Coordinates of C-alpha atoms (C1' of nucleotides) in Angstrom, one line a residue:
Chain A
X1 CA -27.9 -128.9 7.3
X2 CA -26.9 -125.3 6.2
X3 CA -28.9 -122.3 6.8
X4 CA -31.9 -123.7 9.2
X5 CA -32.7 -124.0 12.4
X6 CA -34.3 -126.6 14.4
X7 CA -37.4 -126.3 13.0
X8 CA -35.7 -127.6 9.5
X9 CA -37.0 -123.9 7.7
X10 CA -34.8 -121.2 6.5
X11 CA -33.8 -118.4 8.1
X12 CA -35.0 -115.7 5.7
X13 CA -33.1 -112.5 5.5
X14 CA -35.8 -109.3 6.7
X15 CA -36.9 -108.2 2.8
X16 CA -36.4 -111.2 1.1
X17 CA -39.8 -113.1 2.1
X18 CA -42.0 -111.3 0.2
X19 CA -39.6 -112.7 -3.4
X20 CA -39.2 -116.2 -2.2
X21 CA -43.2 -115.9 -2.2
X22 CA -43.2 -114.1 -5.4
X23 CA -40.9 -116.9 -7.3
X24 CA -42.4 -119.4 -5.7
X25 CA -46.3 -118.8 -6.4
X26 CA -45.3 -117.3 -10.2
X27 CA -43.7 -120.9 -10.9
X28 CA -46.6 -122.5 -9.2
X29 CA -49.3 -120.8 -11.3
X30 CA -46.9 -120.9 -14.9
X31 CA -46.2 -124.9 -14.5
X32 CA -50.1 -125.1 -14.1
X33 CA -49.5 -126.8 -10.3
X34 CA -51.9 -123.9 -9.7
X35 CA -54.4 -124.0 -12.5
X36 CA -56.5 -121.2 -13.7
X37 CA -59.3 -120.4 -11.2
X38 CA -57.7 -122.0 -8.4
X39 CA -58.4 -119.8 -5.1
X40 CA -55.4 -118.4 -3.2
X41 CA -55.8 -117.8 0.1
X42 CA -53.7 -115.6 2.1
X43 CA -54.0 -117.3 5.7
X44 CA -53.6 -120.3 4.0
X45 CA -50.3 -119.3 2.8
X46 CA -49.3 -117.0 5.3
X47 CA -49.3 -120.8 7.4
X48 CA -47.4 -122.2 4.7
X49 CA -44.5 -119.8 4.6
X50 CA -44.8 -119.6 8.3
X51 CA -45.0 -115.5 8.3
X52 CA -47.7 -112.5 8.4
X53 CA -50.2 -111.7 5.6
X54 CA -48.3 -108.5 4.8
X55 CA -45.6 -109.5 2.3
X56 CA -47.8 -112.4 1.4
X57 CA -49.9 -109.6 0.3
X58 CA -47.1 -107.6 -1.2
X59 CA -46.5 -110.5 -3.3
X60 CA -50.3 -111.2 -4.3
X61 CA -50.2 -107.4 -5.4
X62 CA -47.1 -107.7 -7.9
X63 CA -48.6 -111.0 -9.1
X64 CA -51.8 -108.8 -9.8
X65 CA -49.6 -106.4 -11.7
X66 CA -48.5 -108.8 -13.9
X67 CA -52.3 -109.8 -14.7
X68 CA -51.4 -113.6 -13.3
X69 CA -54.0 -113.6 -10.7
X70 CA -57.4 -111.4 -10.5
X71 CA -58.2 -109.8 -7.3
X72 CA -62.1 -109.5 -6.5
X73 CA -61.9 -106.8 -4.4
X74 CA -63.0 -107.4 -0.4
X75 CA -63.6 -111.0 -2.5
X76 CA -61.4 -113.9 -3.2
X77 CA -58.6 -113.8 -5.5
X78 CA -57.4 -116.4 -7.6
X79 CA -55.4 -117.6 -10.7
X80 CA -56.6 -116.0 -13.8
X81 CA -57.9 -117.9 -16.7
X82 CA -56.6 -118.3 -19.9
X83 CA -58.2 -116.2 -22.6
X84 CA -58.6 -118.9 -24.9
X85 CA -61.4 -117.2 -27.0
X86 CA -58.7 -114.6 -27.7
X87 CA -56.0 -116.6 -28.3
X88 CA -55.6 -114.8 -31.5
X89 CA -54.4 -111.7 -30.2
X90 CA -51.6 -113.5 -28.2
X91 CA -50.5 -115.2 -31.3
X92 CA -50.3 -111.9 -32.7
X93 CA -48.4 -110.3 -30.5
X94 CA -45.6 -113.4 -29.8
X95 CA -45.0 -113.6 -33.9
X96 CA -44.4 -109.3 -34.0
X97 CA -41.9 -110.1 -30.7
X98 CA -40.2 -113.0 -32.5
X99 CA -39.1 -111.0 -35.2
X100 CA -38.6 -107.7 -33.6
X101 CA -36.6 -108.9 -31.2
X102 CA -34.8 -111.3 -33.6
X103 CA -33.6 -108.3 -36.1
X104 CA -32.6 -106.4 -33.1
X105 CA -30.3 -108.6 -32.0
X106 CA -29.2 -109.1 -35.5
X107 CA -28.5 -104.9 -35.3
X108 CA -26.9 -104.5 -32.0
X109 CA -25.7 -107.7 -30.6
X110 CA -22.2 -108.1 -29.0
X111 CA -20.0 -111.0 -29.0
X112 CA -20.4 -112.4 -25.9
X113 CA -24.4 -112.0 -26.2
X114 CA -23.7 -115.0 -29.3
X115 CA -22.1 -117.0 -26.3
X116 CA -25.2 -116.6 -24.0
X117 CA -27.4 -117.9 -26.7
X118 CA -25.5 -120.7 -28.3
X119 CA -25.3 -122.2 -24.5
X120 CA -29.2 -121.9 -24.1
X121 CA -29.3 -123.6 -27.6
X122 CA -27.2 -126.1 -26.5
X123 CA -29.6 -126.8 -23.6
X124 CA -32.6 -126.7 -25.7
X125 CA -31.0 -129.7 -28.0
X126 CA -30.0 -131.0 -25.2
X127 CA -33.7 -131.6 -24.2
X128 CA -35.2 -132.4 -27.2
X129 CA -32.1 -135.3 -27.5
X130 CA -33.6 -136.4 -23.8
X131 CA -37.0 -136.2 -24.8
X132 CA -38.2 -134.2 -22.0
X133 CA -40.8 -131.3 -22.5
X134 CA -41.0 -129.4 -19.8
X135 CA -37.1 -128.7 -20.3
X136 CA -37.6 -128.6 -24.1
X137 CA -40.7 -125.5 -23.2
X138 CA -38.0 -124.1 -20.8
X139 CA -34.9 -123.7 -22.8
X140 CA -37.0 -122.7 -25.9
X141 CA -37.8 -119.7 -23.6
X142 CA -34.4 -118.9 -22.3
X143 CA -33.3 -119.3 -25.6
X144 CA -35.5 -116.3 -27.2
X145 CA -35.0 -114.3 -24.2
X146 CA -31.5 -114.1 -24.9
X147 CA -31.8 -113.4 -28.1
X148 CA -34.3 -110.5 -27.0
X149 CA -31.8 -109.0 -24.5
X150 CA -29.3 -109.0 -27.3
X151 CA -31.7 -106.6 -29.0
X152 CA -31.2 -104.2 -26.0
X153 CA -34.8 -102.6 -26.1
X154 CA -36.3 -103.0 -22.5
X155 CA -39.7 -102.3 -23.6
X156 CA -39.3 -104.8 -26.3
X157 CA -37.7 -107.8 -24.4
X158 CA -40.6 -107.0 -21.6
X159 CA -43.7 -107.2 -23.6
X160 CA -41.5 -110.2 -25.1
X161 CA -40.6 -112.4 -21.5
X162 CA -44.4 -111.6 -20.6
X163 CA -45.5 -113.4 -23.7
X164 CA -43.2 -116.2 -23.3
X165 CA -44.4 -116.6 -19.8
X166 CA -47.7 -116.5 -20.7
X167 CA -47.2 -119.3 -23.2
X168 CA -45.7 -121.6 -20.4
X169 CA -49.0 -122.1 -19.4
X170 CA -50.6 -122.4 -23.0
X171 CA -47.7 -124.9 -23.9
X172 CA -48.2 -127.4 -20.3
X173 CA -51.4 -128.2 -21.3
X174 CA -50.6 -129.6 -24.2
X175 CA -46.7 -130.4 -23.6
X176 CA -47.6 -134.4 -24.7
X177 CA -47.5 -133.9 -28.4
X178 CA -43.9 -132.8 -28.0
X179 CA -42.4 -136.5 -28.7
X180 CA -42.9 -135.9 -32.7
X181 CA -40.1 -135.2 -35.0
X182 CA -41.1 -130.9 -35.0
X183 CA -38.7 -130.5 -32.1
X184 CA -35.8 -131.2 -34.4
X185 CA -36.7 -129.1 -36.8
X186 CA -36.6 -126.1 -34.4
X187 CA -33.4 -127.3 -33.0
X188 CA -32.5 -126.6 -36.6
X189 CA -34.3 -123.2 -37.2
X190 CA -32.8 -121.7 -33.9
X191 CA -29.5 -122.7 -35.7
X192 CA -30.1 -120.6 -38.4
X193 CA -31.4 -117.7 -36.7
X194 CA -28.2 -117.6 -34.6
X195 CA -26.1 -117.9 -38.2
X196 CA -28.4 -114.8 -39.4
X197 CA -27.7 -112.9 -36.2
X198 CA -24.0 -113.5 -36.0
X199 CA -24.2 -112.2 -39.5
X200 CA -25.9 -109.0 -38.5
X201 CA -28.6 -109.8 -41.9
X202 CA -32.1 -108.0 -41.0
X203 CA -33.8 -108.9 -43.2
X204 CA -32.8 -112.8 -43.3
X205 CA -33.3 -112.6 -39.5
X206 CA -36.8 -110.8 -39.7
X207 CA -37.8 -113.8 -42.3
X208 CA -37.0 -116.7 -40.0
X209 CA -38.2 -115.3 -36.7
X210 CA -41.5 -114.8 -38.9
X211 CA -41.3 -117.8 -40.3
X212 CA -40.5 -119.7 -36.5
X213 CA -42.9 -118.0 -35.2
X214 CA -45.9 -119.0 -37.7
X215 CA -44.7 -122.3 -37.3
X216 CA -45.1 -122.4 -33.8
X217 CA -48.3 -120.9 -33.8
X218 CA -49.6 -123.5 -36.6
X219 CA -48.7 -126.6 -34.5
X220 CA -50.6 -124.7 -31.2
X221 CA -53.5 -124.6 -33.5
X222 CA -53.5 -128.3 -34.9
X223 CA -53.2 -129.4 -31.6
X224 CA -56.1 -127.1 -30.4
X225 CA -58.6 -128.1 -32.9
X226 CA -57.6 -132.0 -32.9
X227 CA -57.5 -132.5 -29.1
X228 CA -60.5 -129.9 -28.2
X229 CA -61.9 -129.0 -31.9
X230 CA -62.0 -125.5 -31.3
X231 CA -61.6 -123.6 -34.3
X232 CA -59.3 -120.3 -33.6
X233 CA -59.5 -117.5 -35.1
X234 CA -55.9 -116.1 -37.3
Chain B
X1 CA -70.6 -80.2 1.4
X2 CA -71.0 -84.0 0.2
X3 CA -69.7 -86.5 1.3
X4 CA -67.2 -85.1 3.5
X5 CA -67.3 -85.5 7.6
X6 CA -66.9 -82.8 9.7
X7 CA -62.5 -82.1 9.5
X8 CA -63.8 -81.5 5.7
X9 CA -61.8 -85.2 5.0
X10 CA -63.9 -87.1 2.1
X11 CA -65.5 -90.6 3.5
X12 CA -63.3 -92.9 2.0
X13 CA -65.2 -96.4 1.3
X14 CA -63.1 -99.5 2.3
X15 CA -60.5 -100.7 -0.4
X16 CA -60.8 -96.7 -2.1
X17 CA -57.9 -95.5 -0.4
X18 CA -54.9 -97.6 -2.7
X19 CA -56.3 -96.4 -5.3
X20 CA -57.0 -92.5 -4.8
X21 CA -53.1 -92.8 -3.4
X22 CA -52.2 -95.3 -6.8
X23 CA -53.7 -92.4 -9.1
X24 CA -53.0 -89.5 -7.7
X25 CA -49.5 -90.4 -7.7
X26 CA -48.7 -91.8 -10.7
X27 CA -50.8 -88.4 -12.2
X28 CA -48.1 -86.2 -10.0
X29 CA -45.0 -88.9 -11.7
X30 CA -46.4 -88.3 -15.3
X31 CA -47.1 -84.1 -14.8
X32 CA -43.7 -83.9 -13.4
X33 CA -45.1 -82.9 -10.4
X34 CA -42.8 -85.3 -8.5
X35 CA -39.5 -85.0 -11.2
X36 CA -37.5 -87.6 -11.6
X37 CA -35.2 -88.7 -8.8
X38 CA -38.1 -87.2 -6.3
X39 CA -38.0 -89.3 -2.7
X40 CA -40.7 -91.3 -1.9
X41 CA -42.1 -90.6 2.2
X42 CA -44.2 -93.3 3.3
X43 CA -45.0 -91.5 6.4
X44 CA -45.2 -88.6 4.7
X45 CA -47.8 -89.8 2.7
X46 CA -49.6 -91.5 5.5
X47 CA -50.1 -88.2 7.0
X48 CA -51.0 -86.4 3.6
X49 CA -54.1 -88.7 3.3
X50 CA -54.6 -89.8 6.8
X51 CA -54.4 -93.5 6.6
X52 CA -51.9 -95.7 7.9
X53 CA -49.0 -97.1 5.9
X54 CA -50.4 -100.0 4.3
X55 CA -52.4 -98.7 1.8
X56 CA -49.7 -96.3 0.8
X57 CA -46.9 -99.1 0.4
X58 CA -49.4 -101.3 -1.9
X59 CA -50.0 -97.9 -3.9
X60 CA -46.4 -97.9 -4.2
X61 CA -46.2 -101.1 -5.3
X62 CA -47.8 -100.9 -8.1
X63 CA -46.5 -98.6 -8.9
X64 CA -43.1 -99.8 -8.6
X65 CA -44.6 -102.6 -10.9
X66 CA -45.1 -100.2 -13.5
X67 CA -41.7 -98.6 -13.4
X68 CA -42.3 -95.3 -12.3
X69 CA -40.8 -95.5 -8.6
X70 CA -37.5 -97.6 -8.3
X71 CA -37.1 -99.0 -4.3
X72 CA -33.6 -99.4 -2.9
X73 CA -34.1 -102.9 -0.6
X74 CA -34.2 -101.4 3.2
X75 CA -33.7 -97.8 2.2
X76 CA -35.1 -95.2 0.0
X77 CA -37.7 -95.0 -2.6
X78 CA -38.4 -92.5 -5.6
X79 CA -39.1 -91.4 -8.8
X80 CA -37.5 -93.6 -11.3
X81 CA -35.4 -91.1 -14.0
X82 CA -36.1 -91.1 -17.1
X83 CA -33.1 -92.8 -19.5
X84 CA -32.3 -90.1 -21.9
X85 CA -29.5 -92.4 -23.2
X86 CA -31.2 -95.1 -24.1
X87 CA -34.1 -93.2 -25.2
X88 CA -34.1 -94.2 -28.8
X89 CA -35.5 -97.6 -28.0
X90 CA -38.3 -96.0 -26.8
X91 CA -38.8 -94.2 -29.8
X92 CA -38.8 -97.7 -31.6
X93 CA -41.0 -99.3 -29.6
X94 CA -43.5 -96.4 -29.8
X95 CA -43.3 -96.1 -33.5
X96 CA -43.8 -99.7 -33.9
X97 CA -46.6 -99.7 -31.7
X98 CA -48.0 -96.8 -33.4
X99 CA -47.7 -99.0 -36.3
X100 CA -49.4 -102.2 -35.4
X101 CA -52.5 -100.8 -33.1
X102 CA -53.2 -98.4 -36.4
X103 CA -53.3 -101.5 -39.0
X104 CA -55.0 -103.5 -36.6
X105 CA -57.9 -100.6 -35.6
X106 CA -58.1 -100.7 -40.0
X107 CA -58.5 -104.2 -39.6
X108 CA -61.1 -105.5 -36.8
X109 CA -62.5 -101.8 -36.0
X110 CA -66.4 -101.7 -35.0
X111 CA -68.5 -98.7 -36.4
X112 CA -68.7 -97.5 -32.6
X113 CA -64.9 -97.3 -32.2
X114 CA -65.0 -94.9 -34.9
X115 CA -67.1 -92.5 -33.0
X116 CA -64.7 -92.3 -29.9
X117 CA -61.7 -92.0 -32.0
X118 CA -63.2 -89.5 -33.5
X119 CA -64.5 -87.8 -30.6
X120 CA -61.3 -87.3 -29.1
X121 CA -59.9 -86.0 -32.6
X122 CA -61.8 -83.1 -31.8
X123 CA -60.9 -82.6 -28.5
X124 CA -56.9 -82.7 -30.0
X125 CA -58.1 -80.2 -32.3
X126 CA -60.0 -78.0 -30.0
X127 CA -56.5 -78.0 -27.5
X128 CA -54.5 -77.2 -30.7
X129 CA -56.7 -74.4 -31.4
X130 CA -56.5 -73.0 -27.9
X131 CA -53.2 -73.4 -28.1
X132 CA -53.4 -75.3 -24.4
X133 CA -50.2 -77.9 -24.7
X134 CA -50.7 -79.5 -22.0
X135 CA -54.4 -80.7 -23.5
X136 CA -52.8 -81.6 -26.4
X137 CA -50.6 -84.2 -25.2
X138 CA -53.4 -85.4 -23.3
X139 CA -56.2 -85.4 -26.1
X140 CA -53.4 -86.5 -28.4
X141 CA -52.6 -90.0 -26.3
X142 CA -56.5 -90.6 -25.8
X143 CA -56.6 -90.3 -29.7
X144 CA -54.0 -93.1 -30.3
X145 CA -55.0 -94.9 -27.2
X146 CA -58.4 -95.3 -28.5
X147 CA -57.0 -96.3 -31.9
X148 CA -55.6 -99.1 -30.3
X149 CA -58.3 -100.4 -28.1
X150 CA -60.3 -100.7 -31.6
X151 CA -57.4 -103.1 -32.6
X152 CA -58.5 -105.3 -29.8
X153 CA -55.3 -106.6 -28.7
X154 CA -54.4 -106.1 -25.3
X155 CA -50.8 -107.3 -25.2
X156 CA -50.1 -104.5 -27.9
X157 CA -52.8 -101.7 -26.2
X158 CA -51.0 -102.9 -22.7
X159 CA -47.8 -101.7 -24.1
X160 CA -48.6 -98.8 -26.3
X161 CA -50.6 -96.9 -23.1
X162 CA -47.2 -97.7 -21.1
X163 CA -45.4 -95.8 -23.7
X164 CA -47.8 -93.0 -24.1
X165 CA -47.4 -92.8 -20.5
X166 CA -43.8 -92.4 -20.7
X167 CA -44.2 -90.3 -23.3
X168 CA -46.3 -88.0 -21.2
X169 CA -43.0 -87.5 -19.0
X170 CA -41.0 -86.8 -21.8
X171 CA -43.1 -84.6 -23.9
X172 CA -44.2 -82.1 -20.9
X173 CA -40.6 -81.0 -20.7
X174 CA -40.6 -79.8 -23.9
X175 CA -44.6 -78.6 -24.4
X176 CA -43.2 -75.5 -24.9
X177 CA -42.3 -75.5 -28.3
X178 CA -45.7 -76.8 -29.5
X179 CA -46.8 -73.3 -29.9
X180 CA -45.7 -73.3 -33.3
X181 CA -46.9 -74.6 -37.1
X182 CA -46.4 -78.3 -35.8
X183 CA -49.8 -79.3 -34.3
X184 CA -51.8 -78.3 -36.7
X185 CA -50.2 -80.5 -39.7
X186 CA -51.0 -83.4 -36.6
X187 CA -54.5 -82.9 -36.9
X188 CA -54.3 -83.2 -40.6
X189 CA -52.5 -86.3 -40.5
X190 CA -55.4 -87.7 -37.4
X191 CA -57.9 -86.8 -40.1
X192 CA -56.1 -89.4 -42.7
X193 CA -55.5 -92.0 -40.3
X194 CA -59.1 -92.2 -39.3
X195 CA -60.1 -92.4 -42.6
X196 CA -57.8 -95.3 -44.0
X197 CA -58.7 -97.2 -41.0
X198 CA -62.8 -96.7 -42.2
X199 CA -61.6 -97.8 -45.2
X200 CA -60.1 -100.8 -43.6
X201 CA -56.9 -100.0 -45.8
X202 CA -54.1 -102.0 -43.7
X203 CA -51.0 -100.9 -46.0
X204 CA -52.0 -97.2 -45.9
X205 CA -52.5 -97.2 -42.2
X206 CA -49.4 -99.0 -41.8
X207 CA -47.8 -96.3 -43.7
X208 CA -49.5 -93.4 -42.5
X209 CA -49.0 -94.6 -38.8
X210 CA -44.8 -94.9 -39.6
X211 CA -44.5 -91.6 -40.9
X212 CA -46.6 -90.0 -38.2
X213 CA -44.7 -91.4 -35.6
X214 CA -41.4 -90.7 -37.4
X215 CA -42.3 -87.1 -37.5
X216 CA -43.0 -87.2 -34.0
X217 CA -39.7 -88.5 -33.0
X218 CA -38.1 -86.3 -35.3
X219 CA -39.5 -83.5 -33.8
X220 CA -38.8 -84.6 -30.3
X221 CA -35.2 -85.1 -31.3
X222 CA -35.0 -81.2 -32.6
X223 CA -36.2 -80.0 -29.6
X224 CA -33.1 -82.3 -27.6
X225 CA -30.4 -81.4 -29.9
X226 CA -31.6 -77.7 -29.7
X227 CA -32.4 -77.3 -26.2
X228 CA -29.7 -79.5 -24.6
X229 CA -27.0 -80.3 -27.3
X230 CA -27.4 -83.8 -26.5
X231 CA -27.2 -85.8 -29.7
X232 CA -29.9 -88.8 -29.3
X233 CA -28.6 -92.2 -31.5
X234 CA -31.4 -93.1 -33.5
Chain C
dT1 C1' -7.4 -81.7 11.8
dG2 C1' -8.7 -85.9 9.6
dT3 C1' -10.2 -90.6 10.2
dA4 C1' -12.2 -94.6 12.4
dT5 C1' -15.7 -96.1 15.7
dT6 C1' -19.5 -95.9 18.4
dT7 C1' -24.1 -93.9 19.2
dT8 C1' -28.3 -92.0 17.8
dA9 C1' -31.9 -91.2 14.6
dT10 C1' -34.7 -92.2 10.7
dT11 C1' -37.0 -95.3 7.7
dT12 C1' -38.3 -99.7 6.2
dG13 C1' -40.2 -104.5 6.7
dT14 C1' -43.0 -107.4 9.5
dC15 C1' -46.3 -108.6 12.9
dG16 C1' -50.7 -109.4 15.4
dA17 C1' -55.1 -107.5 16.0
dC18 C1' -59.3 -105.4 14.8
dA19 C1' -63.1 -103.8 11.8
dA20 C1' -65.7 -103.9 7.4
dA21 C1' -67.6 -106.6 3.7
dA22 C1' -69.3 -110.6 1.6
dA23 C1' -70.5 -115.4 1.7
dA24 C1' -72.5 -119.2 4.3
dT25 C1' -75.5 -120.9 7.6
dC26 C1' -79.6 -121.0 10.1
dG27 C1' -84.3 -120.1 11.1
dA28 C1' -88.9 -118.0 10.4
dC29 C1' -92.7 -118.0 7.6
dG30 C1' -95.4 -118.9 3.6
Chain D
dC1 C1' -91.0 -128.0 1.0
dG2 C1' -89.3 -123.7 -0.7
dT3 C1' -88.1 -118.8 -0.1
dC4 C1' -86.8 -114.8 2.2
dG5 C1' -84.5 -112.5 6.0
dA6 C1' -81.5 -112.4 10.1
dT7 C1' -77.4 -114.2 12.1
dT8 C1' -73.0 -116.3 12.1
dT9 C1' -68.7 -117.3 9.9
dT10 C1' -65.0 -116.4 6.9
dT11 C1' -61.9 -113.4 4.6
dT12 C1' -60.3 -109.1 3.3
dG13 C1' -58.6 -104.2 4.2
dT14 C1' -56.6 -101.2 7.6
dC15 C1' -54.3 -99.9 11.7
dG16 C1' -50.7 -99.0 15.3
dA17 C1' -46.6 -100.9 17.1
dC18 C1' -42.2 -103.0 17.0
dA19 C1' -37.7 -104.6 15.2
dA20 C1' -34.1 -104.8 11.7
dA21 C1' -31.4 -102.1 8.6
dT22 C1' -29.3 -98.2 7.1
dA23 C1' -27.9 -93.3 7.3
dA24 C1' -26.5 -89.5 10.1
dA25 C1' -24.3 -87.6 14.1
dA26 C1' -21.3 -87.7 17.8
dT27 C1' -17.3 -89.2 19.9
dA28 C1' -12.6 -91.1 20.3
dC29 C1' -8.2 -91.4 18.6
dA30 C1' -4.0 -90.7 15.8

DNA sequence: TGTATTTTATTTGTCGACAAAAAATCGACG
DNA sequence: CGTCGATTTTTTGTCGACAAATAAAATACA
């Protein structure tokens, strides 16, 4: 037993409370173990953490910066919903990422970036080999975010790691359909893009991060209309 | 004297206070007020708008969400600098933005957008007539801010007011040159841009969106290789 | 005189408590 | 039996105080 004491919880370090909270509630609500609307109390997890409402609060604030949970004020706060109405503009704005971070990396990555992102595509085929979605959603992301830092525009691989969060959520709810043959052919794709990358070819890499992209979005839709009929908008 | 008690303090309602202290000081960040590198008094503050520390620190969380403050762990906070090295990815993530919020305002605008947009035209071309910089940068973001909204994509309005923002920092360091032929040639090319986007022409607001922004950068970039011989990568 | 070490001072992070605001409960009255 | 209003309960926003962490100052020592 390292790093507890008798009471079997950790002994937190003065500042770093308020992350552990942070990590902790942002995985909760993005793996849908906190699903949209759910009410977060702050008593309720200042007990839990076994410490005082203020960097419980602190936490629930940056959570609220990042739009993951809505704050009524003097009201309850709780997980925000899913906009699935405008699920449009989401799709939008991941396919423009997708290839603007993919070209950028194409312009301005280094060698050892190419290292970073064959080992997350190494762990992404590893996941589809094993069959296991959550790691297959997981990897994908790690993978793209790599690919995005490569690209070296902060603004860029924000807006970017935002959407890619986001679409944690989107992709759990429907995670199931995973165990067709589609995650093959992205293990595939994600080959290519790194071949058009480590080639430094804009153009080529702009076409296939489009192409990904659309793809991506198409099967979100299918399985959107066939398991809920609800006919999105693109 | 409303709403003021008798030390000539205003009331504050309950829950007010973080964001009077949230505004006002992200207003201060983006005027320069508080240049970069500025430290950060929580006490200070306290005292400035009588109220205890709590409200302040959640102010300055935000903004810390945002960016604008960076906080050492344990020790110092202040105004985060602005990266003059790295500045040409936030010229390419503006023009882009500039870019996709025009075609999209072409392509889902409402007959009342157009009114705003045009609305704050004027107001851009009333500063430039009066010469009054400082409105013009402000007029000038509302213009393109409202643009966006009218694309009705919040990932990509979320982002583009973030850079405008920036923008703001960077663009009242200079506002002293704007007092030549420049602005003027900006209200012409305002003009065109509202009217492909009423003619719901995507390709020429694409277009006219690019070069606008292109000439914006390239004017900014003048004023930096003229005014501090530093030579910005683009 | 310069450097290492202790002491002091300043500032942040956390806490428990209190007060305001909204919701939930209860009770009066039709 | 239902509706409106008063009261209680719950939860949030704010406060003042204290303790940990760091910086600054003072002291000891070579």
């Amino acid at each position: 037993m390292t790093d507890t004491d008798t009471n079997g919880l950790p002994e937190r370090r003065r500042g770093s409370g308020v992350k552990m909270v942070y990590d902790l509630l942002r995985d909760e609500i993005l793996d849908l173990v906190l699903p949209p609307g759910s009410p977060i109390d702050e008593a309720q997890l200042a007990e839990r953490f076994k410490m005082s409402r203020t960097p419980i609060r602190e936490a629930l604030v940056r959570l609220a910066g990042e739009g993951l949970i809505d704050t009524l004020p003097n009201r309850s706060t709780m997980v925000s919903n899913i906009d699935f109405l405008n699920m449009h503009t989401y799709f939008d704005a991941l396919v423009l990422m997708y290839r603007v971070t993919t070209r950028l990396a194409a312009e301005h990555h280094r060698a050892e970036d190419l290292q970073v992102i064959r080992a997350h595509q190494a762990a992404f085929a590893a996941a589809v080999e094993a069959q296991d979605a959550l790691a297959m959603i997981a990897t994908n992301a790690a993978f793209h975010s790599a690919i995005a830092e490569a690209g070296r525009n902060p603004y860029f691989t924000g807006l970017f790691k935002r959407l890619l969060d986001e679409g944690r959520r989107i992709l759990r709810l429907y995670y199931q359909s995973y165990d067709d043959r589609l995650p093959r052919r992205f293990v595939d794709e994600h080959e290519a893009m790194i071949a058009v990358i480590a080639a430094r070819d804009l153009g080529a890499a702009d076409r296939l991060a489009k192409a990904h992209g659309e793809q991506i979005v198409d099967q979100i839709r299918k399985l959107f209309s066939r398991d809920r009929r609800l006919d999105i908008e693109l």
